[in-house]
Tab-separated table of C-alpha atoms and ligand atoms in Angstrom:
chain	number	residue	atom	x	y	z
P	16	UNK	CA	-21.389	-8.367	-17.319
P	17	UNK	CA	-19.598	-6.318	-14.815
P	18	UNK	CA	-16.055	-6.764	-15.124
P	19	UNK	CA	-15.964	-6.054	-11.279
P	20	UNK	CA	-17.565	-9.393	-10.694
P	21	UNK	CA	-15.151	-11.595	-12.377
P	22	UNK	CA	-12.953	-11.291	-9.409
P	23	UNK	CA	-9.275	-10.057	-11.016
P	24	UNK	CA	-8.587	-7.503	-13.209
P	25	UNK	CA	-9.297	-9.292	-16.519
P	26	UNK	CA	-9.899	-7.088	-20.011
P	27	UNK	CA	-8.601	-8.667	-23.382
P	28	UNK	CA	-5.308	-7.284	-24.531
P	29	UNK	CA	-3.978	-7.300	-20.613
P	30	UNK	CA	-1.381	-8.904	-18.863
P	31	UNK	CA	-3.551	-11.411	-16.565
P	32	UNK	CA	-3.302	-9.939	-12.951
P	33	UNK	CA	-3.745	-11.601	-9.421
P	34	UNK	CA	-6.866	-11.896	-7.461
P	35	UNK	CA	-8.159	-8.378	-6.091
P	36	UNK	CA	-8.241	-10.269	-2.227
P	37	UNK	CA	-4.409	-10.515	-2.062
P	38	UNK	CA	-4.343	-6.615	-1.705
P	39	UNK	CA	-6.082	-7.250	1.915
P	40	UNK	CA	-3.094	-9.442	2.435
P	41	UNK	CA	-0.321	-8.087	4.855
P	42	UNK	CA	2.923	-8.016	3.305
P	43	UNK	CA	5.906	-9.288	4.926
P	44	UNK	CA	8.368	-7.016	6.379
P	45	UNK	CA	11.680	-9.651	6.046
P	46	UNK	CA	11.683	-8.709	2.246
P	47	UNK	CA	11.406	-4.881	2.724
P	48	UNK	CA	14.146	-5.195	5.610
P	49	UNK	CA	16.047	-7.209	3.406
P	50	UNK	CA	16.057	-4.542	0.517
P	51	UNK	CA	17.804	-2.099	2.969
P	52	UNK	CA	20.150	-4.789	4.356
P	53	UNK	CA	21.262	-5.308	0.652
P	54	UNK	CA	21.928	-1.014	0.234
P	55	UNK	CA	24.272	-1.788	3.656
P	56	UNK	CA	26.321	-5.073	3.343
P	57	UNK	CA	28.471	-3.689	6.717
P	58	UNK	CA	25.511	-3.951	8.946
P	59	UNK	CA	24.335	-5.925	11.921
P	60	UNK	CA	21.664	-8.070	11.826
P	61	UNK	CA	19.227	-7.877	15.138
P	62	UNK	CA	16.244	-8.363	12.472
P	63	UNK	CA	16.845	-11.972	11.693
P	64	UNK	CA	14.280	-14.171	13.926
P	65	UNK	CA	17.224	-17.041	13.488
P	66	UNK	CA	19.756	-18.653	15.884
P	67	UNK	CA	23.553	-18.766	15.275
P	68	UNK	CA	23.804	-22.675	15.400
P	69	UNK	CA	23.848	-25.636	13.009
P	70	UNK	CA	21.916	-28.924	13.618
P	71	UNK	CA	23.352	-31.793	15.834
P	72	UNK	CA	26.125	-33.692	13.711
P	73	UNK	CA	24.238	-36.724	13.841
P	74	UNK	CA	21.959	-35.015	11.363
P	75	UNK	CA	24.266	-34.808	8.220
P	76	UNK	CA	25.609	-38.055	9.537
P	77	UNK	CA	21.759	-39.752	8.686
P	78	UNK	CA	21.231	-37.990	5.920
P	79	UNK	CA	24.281	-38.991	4.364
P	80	UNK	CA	23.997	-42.862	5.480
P	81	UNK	CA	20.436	-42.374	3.733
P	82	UNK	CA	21.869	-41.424	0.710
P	83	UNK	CA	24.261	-44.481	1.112
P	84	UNK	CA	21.781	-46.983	1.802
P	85	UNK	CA	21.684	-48.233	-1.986
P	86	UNK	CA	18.407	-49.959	-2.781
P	87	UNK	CA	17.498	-49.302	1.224
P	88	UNK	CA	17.401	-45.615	0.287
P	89	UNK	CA	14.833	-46.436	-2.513
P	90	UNK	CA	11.485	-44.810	0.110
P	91	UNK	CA	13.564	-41.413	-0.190
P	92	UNK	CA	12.762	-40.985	-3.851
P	93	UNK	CA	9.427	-42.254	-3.511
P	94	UNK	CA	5.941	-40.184	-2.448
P	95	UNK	CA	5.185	-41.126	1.129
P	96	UNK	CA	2.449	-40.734	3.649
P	97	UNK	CA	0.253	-37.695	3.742
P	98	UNK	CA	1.190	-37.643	7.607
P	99	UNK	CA	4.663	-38.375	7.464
P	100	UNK	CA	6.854	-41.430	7.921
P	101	UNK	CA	5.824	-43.558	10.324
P	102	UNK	CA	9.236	-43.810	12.029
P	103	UNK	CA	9.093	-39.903	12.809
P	104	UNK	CA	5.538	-39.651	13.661
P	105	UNK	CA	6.559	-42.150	16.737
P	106	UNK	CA	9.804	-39.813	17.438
P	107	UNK	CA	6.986	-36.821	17.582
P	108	UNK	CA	4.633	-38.746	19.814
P	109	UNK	CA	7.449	-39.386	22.461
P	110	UNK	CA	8.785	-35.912	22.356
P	111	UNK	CA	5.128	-34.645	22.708
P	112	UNK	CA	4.270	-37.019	25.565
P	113	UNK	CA	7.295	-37.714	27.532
P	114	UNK	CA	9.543	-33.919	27.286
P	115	UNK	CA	6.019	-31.718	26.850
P	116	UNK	CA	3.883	-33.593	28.874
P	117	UNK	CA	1.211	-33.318	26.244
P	118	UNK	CA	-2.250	-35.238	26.427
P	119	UNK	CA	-2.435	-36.837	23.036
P	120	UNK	CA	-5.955	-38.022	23.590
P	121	UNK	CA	-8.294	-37.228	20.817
P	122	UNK	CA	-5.556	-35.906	18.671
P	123	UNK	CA	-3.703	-36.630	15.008
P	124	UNK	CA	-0.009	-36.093	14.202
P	125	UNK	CA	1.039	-34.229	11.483
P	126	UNK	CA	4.379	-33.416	10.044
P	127	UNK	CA	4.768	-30.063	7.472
P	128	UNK	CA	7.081	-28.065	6.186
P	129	UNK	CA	7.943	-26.122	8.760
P	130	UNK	CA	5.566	-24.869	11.327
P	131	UNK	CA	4.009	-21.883	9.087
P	132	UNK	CA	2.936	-24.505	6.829
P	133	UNK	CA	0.987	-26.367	9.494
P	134	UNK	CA	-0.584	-23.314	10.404
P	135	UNK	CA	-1.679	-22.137	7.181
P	136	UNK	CA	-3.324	-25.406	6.385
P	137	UNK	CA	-5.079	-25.460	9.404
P	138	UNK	CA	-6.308	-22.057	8.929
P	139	UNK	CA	-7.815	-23.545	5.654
P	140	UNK	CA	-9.207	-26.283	7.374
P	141	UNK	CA	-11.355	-24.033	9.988
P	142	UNK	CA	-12.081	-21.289	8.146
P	143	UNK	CA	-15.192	-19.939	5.989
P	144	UNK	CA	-14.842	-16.599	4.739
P	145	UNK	CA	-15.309	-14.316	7.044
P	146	UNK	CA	-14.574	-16.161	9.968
P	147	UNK	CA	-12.111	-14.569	12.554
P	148	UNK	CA	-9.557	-15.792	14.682
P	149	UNK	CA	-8.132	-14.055	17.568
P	150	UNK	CA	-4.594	-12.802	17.381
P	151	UNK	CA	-3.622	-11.610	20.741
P	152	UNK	CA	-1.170	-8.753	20.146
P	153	UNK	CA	1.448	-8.383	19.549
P	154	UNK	CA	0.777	-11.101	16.449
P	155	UNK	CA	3.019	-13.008	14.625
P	156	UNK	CA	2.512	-11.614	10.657
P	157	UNK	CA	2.852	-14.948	8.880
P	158	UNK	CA	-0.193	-15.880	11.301
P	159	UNK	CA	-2.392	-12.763	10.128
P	160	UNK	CA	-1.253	-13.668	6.514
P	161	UNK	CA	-2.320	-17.439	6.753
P	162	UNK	CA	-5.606	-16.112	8.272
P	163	UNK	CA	-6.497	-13.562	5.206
P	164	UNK	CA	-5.067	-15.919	2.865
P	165	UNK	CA	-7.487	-18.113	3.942
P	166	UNK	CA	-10.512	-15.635	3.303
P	167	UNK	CA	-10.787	-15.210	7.228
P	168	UNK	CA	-10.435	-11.693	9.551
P	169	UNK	CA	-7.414	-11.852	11.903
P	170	UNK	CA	-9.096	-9.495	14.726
P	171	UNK	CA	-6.109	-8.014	16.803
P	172	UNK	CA	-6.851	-8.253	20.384
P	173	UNK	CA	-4.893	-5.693	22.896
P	174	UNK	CA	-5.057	-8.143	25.521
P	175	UNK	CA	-1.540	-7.034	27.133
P	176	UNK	CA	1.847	-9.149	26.608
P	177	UNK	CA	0.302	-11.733	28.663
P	178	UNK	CA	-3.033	-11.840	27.405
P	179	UNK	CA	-5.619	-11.125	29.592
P	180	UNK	CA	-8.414	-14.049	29.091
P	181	UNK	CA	-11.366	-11.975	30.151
P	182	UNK	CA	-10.082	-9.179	27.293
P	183	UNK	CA	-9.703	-12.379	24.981
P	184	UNK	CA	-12.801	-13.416	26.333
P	185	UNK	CA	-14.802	-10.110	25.275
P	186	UNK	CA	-13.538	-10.157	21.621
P	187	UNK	CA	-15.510	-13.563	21.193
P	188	UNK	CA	-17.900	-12.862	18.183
P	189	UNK	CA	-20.437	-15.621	16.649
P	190	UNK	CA	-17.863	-15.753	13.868
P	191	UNK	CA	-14.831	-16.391	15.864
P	192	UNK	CA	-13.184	-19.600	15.355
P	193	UNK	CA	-10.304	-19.794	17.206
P	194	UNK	CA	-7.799	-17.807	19.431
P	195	UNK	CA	-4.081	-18.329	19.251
P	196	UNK	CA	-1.014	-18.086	21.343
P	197	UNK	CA	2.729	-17.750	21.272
P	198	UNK	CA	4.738	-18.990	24.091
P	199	UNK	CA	7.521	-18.360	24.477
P	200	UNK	CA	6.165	-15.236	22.361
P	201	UNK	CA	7.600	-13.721	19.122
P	202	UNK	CA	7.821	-10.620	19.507
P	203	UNK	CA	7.915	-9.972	23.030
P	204	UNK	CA	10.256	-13.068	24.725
P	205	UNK	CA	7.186	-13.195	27.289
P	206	UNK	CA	6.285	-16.513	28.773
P	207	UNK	CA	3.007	-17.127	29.172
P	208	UNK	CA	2.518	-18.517	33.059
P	209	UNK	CA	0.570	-21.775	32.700
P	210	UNK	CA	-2.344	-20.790	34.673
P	211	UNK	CA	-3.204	-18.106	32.091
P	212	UNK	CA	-2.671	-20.365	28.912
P	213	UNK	CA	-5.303	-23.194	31.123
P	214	UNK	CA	-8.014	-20.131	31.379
P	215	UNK	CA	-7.458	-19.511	27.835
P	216	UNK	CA	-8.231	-22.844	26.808
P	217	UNK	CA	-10.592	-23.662	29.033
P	218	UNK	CA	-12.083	-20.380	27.410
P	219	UNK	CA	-12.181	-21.881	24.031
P	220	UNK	CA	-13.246	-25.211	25.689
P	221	UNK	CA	-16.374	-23.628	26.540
P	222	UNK	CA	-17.004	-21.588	23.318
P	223	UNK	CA	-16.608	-24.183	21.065
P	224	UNK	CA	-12.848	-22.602	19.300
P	225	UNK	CA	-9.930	-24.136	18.982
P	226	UNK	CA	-6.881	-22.859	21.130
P	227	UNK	CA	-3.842	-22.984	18.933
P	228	UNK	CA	-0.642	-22.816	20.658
P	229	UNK	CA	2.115	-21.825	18.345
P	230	UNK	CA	5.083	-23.250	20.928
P	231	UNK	CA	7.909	-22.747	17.951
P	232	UNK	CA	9.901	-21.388	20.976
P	233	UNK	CA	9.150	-23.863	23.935
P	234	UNK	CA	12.664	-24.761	24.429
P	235	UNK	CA	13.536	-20.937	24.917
P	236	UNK	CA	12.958	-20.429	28.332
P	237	UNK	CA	15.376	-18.240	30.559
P	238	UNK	CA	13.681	-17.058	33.167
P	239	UNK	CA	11.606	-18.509	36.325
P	240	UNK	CA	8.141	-18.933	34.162
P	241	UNK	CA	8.412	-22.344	33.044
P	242	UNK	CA	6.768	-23.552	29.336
P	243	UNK	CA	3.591	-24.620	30.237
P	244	UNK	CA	1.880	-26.567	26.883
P	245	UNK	CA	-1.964	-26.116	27.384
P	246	UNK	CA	-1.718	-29.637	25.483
P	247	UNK	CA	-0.773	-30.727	28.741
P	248	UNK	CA	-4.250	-30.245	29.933
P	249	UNK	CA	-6.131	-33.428	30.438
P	250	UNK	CA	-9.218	-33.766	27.939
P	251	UNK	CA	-7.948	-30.421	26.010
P	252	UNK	CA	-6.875	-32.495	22.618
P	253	UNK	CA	-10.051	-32.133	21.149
P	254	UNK	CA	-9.899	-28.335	20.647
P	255	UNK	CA	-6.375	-27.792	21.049
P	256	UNK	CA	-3.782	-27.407	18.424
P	257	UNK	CA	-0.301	-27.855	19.611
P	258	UNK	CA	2.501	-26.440	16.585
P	259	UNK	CA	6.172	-27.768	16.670
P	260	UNK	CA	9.167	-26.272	14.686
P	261	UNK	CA	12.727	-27.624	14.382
P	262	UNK	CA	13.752	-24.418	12.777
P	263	UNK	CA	14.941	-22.598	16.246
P	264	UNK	CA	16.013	-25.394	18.741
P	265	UNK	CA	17.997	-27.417	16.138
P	266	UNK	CA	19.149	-24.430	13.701
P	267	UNK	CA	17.214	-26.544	10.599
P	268	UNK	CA	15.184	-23.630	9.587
P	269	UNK	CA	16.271	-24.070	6.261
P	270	UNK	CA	15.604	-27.804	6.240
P	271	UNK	CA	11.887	-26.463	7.004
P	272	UNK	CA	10.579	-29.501	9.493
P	273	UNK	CA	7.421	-28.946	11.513
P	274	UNK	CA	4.671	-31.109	13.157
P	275	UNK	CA	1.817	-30.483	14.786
P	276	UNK	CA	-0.735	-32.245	17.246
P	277	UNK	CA	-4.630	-31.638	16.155
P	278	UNK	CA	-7.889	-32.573	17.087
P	279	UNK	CA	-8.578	-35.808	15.176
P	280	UNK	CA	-11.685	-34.067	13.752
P	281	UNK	CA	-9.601	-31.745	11.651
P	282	UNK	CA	-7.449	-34.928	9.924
P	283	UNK	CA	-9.451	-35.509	7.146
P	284	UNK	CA	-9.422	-31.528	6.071
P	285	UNK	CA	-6.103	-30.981	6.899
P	286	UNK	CA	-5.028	-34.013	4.324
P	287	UNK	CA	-6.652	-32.371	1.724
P	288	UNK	CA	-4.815	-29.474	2.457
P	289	UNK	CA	-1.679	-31.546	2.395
P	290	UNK	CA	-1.895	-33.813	-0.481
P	291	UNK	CA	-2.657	-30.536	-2.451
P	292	UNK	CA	0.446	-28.311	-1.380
P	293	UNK	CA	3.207	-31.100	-0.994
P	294	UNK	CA	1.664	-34.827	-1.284
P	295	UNK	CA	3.923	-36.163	1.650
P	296	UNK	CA	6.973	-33.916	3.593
P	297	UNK	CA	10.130	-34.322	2.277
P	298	UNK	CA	11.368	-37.555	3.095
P	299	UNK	CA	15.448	-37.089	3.471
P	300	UNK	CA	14.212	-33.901	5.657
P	301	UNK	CA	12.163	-36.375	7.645
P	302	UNK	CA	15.578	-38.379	8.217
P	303	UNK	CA	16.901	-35.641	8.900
P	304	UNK	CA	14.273	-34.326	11.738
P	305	UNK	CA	14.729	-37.923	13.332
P	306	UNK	CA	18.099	-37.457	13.661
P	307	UNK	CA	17.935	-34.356	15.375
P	308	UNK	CA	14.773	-35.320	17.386
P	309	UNK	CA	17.049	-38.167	18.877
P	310	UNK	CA	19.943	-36.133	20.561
P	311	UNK	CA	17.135	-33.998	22.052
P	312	UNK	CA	17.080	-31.699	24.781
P	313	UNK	CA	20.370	-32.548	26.386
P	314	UNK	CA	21.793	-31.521	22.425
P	315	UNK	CA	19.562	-28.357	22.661
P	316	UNK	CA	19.866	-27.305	26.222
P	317	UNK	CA	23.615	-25.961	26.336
P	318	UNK	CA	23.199	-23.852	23.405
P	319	UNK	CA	19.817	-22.476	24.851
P	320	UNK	CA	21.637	-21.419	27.847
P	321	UNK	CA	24.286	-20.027	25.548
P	322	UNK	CA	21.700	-17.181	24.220
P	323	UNK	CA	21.535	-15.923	28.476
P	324	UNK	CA	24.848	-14.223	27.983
P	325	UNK	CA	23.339	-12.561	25.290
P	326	UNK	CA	20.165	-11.394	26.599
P	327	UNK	CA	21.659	-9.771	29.727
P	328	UNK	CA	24.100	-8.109	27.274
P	329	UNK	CA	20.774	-6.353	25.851
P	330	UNK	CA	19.321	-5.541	29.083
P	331	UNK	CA	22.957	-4.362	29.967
P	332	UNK	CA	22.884	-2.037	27.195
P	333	UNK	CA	19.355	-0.715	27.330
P	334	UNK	CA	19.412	-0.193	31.313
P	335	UNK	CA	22.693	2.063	30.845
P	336	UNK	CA	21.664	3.433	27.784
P	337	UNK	CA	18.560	4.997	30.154
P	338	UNK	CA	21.193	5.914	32.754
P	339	UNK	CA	22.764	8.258	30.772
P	340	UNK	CA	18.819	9.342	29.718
P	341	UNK	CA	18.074	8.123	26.754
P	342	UNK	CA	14.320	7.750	26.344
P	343	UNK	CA	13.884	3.932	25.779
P	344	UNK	CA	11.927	1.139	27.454
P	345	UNK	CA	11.644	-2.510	27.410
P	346	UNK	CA	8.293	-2.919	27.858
P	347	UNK	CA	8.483	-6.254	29.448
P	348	UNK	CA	11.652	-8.180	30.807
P	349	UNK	CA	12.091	-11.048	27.996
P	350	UNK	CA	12.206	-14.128	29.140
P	351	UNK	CA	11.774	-16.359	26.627
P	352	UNK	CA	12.772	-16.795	22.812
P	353	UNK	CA	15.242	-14.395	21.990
P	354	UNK	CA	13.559	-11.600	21.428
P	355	UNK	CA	13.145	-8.334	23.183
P	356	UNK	CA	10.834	-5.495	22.166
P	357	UNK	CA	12.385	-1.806	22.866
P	358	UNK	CA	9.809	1.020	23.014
P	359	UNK	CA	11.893	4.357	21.391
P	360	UNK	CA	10.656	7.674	22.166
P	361	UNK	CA	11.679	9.043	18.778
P	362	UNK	CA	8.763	10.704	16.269
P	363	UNK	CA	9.578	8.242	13.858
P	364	UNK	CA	7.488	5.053	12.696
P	365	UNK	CA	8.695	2.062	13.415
P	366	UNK	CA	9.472	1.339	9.997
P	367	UNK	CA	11.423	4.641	9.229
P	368	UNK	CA	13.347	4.051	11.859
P	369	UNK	CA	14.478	0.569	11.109
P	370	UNK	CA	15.310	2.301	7.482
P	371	UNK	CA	17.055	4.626	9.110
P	372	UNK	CA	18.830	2.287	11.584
P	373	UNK	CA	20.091	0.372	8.452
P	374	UNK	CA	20.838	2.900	6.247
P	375	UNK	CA	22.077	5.380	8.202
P	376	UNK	CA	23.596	2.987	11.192
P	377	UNK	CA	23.968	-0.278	9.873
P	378	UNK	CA	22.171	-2.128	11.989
P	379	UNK	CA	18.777	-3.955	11.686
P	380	UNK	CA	15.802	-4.708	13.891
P	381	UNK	CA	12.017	-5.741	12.998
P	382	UNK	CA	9.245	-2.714	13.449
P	383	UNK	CA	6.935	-3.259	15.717
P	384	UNK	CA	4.548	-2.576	13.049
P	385	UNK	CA	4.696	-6.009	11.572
P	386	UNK	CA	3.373	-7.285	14.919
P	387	UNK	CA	0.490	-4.988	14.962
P	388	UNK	CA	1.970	-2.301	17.461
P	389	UNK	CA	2.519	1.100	17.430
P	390	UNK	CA	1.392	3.323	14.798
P	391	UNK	CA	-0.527	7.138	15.203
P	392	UNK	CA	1.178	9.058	17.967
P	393	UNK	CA	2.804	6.009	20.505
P	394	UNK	CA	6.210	5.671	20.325
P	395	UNK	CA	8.003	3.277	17.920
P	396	UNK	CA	8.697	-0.101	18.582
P	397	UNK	CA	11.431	-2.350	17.671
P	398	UNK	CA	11.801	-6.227	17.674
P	399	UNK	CA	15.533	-6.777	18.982
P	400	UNK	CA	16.658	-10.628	17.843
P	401	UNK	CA	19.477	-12.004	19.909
P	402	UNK	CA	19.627	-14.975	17.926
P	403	UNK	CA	22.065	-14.595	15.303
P	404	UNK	CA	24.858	-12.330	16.633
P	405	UNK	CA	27.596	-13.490	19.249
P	406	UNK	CA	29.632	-11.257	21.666
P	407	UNK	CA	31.252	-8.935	20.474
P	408	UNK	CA	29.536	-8.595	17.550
P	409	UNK	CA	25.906	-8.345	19.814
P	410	UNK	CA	28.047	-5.197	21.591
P	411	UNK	CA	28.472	-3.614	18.455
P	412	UNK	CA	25.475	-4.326	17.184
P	413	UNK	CA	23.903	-2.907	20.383
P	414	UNK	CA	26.161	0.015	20.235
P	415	UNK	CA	25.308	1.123	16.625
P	416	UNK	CA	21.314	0.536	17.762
P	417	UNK	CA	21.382	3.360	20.826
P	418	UNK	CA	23.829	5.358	19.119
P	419	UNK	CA	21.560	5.736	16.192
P	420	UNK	CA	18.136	5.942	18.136
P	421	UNK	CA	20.581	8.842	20.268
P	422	UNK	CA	21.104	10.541	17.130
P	423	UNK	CA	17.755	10.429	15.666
P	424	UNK	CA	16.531	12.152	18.504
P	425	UNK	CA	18.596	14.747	17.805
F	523	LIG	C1	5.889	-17.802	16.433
F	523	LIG	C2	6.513	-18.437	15.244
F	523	LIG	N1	5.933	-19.509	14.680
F	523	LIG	C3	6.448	-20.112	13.613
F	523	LIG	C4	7.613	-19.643	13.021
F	523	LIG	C5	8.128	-20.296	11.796
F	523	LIG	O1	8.503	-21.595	12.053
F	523	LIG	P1	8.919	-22.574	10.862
F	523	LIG	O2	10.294	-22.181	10.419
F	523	LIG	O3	8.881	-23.922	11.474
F	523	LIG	O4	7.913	-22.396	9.776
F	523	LIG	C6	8.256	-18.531	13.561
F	523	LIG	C7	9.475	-17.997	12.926
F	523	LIG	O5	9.920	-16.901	13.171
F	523	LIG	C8	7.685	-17.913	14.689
F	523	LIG	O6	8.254	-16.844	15.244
């Protein structure tokens, strides 16, 4: 037999080696960051895709009554429903309906992990091999991963930072089963106007594909382009995926809570999915979520506007940093997340100059690489956080950033 054909590497005598298909895998750029952020301890972090805030008291406050309950605390230790608990599948329903507007018609709740999670198992759940799904760029990476993990083709679309639907529109293939979007969008901080996320779905309405909005970011809005769920469109829940994560809003994303809203149709798949990987979510994170879910946007919205501060400093910093003629662009005002890209007009990579940056600087950004931009002869891109860093350590972050790009250039 041909050893070829038994998938991995196998021959007697060998250590056993993974499957041949994880080499088509992308792999994640935190890690490598993370290698050169452990050869600088000193530096500044504008890599981290985190904010600088804790969850709402109230949350350590239910988890610790939970683990007081006694007997009452018993469900905790037990496996519970596929879905989630009951309790916070109602807490979802009213945040989806009455603060996102959404129309839950047709659709199934379902709380994971975190939102990746959700994501992944739905990209097992629609996916044959070979099947593609449209990533407009710039992507998010975990989403191309989730996609090839899945045995499917994540097909890059250069739609513009707010995708064009006619450009989304010609990418359609006979294998294309979906098309995503990010809004408020990782990497970019572009919101998406409404009107373009309705074409989009009406797009996938009529082409038979799921629209999946990844809306980790909807309470991140800063500027005049308000979030604009295409769940909100009447009649759009069965083809519409609408992802949740508590990671950002409520600083939990180490508690990893997500939930998503999904065409009924895709249930029964998705809870094979889910009984396999983690039988039921965590149920003290569940308490947890409800907790936070319950002081809500008025708990969110001061620390929100918080991050504007922030993202003028970078604007600040980049517009004078022109002035005085350095060659640097922000290819699109951010106004959303807290994320900004900055286009660099040095000869470097992306990547070698985030090594550099670190090593050499001590401070840390994402490459645009790891979004799908850049590469051959344009000019590198970097992913600027906001997030994690607070004046005046953002001003010294943001210092150490030009300064370095200044000196690169020589
Ligand atoms: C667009 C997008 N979706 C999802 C996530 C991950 O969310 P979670 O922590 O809920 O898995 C991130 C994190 O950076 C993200 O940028």
């Amino acid at each position: 037999m041909d050893p070829q054909a038994i998938g991995n590497a196998r021959s007697p005598g060998h250590r056993p080696l993974p499957a041949r298909r994880l080499a088509g895998v992308l792999d994640p750029v935190i890690p490598r960051v993370g290698a050169w952020l452990r050869q600088r301890p000193d530096a500044l972090s504008l890599a981290q895709g985190m904010v600088n805030w804790g969850p709402p008291a109230a949350v350590a406050e239910a988890v610790q009554a939970a683990l007081a309950a006694g007997d009452g605390s018993a469900a905790l230790h037990r496996y519970g429903p596929m879905e989630g608990d009951e309790e916070l599948l109602e807490a979802v329903r009213i945040e989806l309906q009455a603060h996102q507007g959404l129309d839950l018609e047709g659709t199934a709740l379902l709380v994971t992990a975190g939102s990746n999670m959700a994501f992944n198992a739905l990209a097992q759940v629609i996916l044959d091999p070979g099947d593609e799904v449209i990533l407009p760029l710039p992507w998010y990476f975990n989403h191309v991963m989730a996609v090839q993990l899945a045995a499917g083709v994540p097909v890059g679309v250069p739609a513009g930072l707010v995708p064009d639907p006619e450009r989304l529109a010609a990418a359609i293939t006979p294998r294309t089963r979906a098309i995503v979007t990010v809004s408020p969008a990782n990497p970019s901080g572009v919101v998406i106007p409404g009107e373009v996320l309705a074409a989009i779905n009406q797009l996938c309405a009529e082409r038979g594909l799921f629209h999946i909005s990844d809306e980790a970011y909807a309470a991140f809005v800063h500027g005049s382009v308000p979030h604009h769920p295409p769940g909100q469109i009447r009649g759009s829940g069965s083809h519409t995926i609408t992802l949740h994560s508590l990671s950002k809003a409520y600083g939990m994303a180490g508690w990893r809570l997500g939930h998503a809203a999904v065409p009924r149709q895709l249930l029964a798949g998705l809870a094979k999915v889910q009984d396999t990987v983690m039988i039921c979510p965590p149920r003290i994170t569940q308490r947890a979520a409800l907790a936070a879910l319950a002081a809500g946007p008025a708990w969110i919205a001061p620390r929100v506007a918080s991050l504007l501060e922030r993202r003028a400093l970078v604007l600040e910093a980049v517009a004078s940093a022109r002035s005085q003629g350095l060659p640097i662009t922000l290819p699109i005002v951010p106004d959303g997340a807290f994320y900004a890209l900055l286009s660099c007009g040095t000869p470097l990579s992306g990547e070698a100059l985030v090594e550099r940056l670190v090593l050499d600087h001590g401070v840390a950004a994402l490459p645009g690489e790891a979004f799908g931009l850049g590469g051959g002869e344009s000019p590198s891109l970097l992913r600027l956080s906001y997030g994690m860093l607070e004046p005046p350590l953002l001003g010294e972050a943001l210092d150490r950033l030009l300064v370095g790009i200044k000196e690169l250039l020589g």
